[in-house]
PDB file of C-alpha atoms in Angstrom:
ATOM      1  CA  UNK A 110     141.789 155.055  52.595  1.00 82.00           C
ATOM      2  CA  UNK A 111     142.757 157.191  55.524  1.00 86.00           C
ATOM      3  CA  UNK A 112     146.905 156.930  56.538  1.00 88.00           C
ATOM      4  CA  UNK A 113     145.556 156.393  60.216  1.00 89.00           C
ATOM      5  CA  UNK A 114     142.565 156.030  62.253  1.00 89.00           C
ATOM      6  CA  UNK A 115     141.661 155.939  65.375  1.00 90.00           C
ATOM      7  CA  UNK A 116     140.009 152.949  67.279  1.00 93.00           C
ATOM      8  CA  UNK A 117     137.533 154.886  69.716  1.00 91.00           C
ATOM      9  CA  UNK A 118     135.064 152.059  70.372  1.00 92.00           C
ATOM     10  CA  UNK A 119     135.608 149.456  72.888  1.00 93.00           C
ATOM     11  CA  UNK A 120     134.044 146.871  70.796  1.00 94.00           C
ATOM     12  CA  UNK A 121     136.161 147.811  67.423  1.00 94.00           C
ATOM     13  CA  UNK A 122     139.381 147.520  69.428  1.00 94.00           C
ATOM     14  CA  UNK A 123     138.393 143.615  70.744  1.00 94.00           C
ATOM     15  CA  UNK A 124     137.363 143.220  67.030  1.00 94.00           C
ATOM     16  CA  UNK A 125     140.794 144.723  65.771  1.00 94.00           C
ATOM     17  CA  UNK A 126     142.979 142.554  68.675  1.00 94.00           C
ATOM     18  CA  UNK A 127     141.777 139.552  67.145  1.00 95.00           C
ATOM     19  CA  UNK A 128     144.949 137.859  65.901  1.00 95.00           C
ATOM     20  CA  UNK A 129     143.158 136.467  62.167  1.00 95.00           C
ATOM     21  CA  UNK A 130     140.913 140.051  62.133  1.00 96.00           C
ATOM     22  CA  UNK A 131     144.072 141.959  62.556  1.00 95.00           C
ATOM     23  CA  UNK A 132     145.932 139.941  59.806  1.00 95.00           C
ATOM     24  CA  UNK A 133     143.001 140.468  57.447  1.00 96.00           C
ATOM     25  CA  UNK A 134     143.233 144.154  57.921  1.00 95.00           C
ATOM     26  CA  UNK A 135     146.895 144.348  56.926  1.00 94.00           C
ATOM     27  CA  UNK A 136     145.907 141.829  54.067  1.00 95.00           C
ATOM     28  CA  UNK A 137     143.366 144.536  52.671  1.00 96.00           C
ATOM     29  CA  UNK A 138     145.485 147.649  52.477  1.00 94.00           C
ATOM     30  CA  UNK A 139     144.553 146.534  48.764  1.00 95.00           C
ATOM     31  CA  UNK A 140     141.225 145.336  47.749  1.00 95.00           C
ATOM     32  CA  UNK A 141     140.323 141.872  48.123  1.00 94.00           C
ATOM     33  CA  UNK A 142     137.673 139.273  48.331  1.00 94.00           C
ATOM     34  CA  UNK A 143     136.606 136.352  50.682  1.00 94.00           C
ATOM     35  CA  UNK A 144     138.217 134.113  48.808  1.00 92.00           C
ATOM     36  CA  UNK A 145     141.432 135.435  47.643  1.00 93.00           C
ATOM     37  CA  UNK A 146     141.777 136.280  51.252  1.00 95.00           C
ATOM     38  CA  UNK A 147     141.054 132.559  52.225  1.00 95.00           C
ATOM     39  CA  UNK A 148     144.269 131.464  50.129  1.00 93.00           C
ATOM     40  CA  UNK A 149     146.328 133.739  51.307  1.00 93.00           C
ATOM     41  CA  UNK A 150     145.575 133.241  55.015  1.00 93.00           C
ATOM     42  CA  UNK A 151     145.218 129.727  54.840  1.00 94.00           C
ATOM     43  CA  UNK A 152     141.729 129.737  56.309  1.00 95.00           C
ATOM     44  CA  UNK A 153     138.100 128.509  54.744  1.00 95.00           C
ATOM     45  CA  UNK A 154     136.344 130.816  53.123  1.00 92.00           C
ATOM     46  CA  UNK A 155     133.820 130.649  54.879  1.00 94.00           C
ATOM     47  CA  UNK A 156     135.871 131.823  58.345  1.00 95.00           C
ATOM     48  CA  UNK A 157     137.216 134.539  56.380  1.00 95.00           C
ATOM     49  CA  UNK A 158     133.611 135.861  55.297  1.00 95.00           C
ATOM     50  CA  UNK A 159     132.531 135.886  58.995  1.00 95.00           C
ATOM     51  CA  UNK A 160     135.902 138.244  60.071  1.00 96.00           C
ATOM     52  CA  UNK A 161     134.891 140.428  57.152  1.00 96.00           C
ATOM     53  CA  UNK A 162     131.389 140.993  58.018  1.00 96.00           C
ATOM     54  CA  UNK A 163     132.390 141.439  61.578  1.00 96.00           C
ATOM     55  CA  UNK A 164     135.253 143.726  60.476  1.00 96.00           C
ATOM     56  CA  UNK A 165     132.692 145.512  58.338  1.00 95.00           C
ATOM     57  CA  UNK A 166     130.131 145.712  61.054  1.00 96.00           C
ATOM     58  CA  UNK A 167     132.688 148.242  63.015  1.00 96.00           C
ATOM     59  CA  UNK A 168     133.542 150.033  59.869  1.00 93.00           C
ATOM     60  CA  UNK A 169     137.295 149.171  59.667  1.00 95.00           C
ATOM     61  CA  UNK A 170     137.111 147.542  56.093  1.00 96.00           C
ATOM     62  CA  UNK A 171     134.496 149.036  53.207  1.00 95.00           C
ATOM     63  CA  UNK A 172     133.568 147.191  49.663  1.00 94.00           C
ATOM     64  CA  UNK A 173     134.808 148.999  46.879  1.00 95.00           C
ATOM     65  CA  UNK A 174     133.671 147.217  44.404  1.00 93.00           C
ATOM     66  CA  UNK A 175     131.011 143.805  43.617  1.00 91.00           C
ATOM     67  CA  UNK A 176     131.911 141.881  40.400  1.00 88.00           C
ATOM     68  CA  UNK A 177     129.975 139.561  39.064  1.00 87.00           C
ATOM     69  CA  UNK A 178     131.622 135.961  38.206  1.00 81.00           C
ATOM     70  CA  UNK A 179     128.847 133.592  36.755  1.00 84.00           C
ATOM     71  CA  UNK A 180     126.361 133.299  39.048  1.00 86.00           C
ATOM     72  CA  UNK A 181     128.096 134.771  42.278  1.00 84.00           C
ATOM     73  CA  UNK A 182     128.552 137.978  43.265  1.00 87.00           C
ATOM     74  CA  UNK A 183     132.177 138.756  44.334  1.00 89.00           C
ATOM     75  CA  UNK A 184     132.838 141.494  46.841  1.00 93.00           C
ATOM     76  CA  UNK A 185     136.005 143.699  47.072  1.00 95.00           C
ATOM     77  CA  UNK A 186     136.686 144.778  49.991  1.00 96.00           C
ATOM     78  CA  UNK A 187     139.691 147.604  51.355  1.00 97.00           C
ATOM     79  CA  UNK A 188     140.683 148.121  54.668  1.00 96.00           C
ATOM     80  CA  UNK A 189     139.533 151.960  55.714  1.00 95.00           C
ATOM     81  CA  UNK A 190     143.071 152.974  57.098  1.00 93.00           C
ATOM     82  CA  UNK A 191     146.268 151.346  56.325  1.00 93.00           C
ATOM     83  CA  UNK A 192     147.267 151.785  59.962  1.00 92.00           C
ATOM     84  CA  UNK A 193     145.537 152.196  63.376  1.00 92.00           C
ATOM     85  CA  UNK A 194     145.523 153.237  66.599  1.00 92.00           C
ATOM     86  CA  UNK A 195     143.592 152.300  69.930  1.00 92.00           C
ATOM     87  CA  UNK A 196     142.019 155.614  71.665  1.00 91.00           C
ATOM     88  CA  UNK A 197     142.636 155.176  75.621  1.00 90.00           C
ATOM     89  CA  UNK A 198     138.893 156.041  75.123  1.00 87.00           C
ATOM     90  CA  UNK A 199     138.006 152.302  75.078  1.00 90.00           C
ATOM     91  CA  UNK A 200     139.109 151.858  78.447  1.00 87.00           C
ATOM     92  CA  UNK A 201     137.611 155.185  79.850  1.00 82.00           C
ATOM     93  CA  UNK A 202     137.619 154.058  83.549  1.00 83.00           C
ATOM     94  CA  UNK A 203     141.091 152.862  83.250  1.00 84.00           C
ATOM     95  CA  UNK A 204     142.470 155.787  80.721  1.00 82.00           C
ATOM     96  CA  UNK A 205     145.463 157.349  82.514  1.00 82.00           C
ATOM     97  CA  UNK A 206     145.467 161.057  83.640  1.00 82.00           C
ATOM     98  CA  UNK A 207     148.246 163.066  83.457  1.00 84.00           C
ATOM     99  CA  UNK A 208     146.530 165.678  86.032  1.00 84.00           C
ATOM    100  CA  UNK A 209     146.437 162.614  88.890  1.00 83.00           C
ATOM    101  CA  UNK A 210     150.342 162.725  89.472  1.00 79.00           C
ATOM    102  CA  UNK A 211     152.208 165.457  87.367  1.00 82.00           C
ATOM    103  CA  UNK A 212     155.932 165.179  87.355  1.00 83.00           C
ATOM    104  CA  UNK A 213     157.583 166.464  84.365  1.00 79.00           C
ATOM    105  CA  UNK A 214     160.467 163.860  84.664  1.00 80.00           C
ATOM    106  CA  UNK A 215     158.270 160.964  85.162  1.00 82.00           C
ATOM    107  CA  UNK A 216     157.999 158.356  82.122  1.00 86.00           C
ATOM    108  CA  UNK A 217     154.500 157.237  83.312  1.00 87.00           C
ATOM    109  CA  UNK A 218     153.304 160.657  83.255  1.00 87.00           C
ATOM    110  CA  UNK A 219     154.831 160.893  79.682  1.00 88.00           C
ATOM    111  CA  UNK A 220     153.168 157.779  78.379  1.00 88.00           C
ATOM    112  CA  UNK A 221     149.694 159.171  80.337  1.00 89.00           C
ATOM    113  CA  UNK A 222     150.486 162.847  78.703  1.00 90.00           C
ATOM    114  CA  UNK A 223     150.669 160.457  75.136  1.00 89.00           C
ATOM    115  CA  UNK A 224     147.776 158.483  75.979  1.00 90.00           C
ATOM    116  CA  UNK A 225     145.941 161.759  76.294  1.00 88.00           C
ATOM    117  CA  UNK A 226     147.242 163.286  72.845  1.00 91.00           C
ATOM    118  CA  UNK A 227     146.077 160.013  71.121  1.00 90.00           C
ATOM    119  CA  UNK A 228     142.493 160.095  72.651  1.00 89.00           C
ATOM    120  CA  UNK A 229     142.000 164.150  71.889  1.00 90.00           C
ATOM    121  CA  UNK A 230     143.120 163.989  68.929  1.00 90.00           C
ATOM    122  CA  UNK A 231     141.414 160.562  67.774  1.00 88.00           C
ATOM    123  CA  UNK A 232     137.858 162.848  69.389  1.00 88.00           C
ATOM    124  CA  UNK A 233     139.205 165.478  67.056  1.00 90.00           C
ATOM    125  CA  UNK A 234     139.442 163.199  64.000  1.00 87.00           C
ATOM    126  CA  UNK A 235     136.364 162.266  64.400  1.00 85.00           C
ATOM    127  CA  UNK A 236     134.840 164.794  64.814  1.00 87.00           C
ATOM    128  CA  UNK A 237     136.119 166.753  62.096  1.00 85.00           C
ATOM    129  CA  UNK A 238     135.540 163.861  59.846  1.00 82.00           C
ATOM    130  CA  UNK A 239     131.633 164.137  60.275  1.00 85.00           C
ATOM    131  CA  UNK A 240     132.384 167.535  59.797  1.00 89.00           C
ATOM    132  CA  UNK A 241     133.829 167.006  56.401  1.00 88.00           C
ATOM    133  CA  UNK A 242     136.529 169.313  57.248  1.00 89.00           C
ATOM    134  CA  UNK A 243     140.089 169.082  58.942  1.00 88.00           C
ATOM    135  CA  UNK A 244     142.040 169.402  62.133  1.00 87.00           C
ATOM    136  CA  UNK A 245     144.571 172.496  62.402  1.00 85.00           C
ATOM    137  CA  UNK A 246     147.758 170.620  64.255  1.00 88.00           C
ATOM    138  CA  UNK A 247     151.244 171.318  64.289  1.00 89.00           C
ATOM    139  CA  UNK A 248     153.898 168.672  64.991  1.00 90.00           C
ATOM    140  CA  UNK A 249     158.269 168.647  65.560  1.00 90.00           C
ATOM    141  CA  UNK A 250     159.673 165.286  65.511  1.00 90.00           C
ATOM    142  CA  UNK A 251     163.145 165.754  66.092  1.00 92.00           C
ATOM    143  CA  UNK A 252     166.356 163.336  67.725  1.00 93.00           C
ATOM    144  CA  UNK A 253     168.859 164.875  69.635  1.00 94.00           C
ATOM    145  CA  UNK A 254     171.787 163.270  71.082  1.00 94.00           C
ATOM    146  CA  UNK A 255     173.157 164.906  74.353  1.00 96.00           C
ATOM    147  CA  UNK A 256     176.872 163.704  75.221  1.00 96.00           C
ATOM    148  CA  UNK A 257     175.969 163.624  78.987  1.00 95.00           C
ATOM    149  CA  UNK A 258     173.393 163.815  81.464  1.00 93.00           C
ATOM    150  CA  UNK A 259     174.497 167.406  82.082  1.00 96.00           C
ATOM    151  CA  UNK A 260     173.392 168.385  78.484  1.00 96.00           C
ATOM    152  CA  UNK A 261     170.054 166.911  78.678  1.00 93.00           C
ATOM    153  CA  UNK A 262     169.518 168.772  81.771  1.00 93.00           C
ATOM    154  CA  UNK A 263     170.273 172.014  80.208  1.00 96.00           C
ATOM    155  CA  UNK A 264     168.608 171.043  77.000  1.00 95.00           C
ATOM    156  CA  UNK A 265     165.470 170.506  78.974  1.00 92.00           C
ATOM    157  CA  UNK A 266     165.839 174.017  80.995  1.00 94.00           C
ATOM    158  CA  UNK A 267     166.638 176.038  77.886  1.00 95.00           C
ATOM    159  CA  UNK A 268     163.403 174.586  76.065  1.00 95.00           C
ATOM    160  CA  UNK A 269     161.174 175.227  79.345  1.00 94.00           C
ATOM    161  CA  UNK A 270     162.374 178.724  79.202  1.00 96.00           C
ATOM    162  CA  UNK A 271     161.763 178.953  75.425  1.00 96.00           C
ATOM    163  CA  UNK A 272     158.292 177.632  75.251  1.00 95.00           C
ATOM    164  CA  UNK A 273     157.235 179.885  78.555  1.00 95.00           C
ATOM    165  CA  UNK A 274     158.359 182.813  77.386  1.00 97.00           C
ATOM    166  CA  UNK A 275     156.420 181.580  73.642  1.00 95.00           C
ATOM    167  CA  UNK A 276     153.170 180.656  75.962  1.00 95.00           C
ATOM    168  CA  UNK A 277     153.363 183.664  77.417  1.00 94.00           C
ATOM    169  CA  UNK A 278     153.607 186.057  74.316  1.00 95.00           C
ATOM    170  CA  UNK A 279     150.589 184.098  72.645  1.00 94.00           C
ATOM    171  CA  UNK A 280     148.208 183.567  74.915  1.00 94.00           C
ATOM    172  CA  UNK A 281     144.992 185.693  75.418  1.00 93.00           C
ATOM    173  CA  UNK A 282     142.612 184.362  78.072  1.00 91.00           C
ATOM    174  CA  UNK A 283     140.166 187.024  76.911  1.00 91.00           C
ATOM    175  CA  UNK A 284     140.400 187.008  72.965  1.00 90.00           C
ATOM    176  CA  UNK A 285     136.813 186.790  71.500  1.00 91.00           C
ATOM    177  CA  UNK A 286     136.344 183.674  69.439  1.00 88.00           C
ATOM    178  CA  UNK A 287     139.803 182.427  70.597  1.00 89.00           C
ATOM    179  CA  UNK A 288     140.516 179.063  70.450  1.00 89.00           C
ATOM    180  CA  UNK A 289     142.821 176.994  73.075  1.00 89.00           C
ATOM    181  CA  UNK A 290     145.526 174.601  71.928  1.00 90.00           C
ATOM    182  CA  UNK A 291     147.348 171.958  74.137  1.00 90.00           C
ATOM    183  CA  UNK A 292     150.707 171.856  73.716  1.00 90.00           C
ATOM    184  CA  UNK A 293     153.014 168.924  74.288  1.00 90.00           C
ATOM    185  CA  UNK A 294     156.743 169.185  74.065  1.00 89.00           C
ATOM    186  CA  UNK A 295     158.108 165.342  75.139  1.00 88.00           C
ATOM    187  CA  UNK A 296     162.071 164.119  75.321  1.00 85.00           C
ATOM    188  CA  UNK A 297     162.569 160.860  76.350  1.00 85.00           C
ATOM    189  CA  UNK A 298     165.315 158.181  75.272  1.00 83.00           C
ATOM    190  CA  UNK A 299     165.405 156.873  71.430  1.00 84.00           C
ATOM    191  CA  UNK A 300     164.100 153.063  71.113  1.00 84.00           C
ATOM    192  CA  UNK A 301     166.624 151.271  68.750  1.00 81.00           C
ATOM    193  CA  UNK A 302     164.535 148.006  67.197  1.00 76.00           C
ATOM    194  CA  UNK A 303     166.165 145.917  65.042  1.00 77.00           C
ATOM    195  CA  UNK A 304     164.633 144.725  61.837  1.00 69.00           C
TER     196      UNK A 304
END
């Protein structure tokens, strides 16, 4: 079971919206069958069986094991990813575009700079999966608190300067078999949720 996956086709992300489907999924971060599932959902068995097989159809869950119990056949299933995430992909005519409007201090050119790091990197899953081998990535999570707007300012001038003058000393336009990287540096306000 994968930590994460990424939702890349339109018709698994409608499958994975539905309400029930989507409480199935969480239900099967550990194997289960129909009709465990049915109890703990309160739903017939029957209902649950159709979610699964649609579930199964789009290759979010998998059967990890079939036991026999008198004359039925029981089916485990597992969910494939214990979390997941909904490529902008899906909605390809409506996926934002960060190159349409750039503005550095704009939050909807943030969340359309995110939207493309979830859909290249989702393509980059993927494809790395069929692959059978993985992604090279680097990622800095990091909170800073600035006591005033004046320090976020500088904050944000000191890093531009940094990571030019880093750009600059690594990149080669013209090295043979060189690879190009996107990178995204992103400050924007913490989100406090309570529990």
């Amino acid at each position: 079971m994968e930590s994460v996956a990424v939702i890349e086709d339109p018709a698994a992300a409608a499958v994975s919206l539905d309400p029930i489907r989507s409480r199935l999924l969480a239900e099967l971060a550990v194997p289960g069958s129909a009709t465990m599932l049915a109890a703990k959902v309160g739903l017939p068995r029957q209902k649950v069986n159709y979610h699964l097989r649609t579930l199964e159809q789009h290759g979010m869950i998998e059967l990890v094991e079939e036991r026999r119990k008198g004359n039925v056949t029981e089916r485990m299933l597992q969910a494939t990813a214990v979390s997941y995430v909904i490529s902008p992909a899906t909605m390809s005519a409506l996926a934002p575009d960060p190159s349409r409007d750039p503005d550095r201090l704009s939050a909807r050119w943030l969340l359309a700079v995110a939207a493309r790091l979830v859909r290249d990197v989702g393509e980059l899953l993927t494809g790395a999966g069929r692959a059978r081998q993985r992604v090279a990535t680097f990622a800095i999570d990091a909170e800073v608190r600035f006591a005033s707007a004046a320090d976020r300012a500088a904050f944000a001038e000191e890093l531009t300067v940094a990571v030019s003058r880093l750009v600059s000393k690594y990149h080669d336009e013209d090295a043979p078999g060189g690879r190009g990287h996107r990178l995204v540096v992103a400050v924007h306000p913490s989100v406090t949720r309570e529990d």
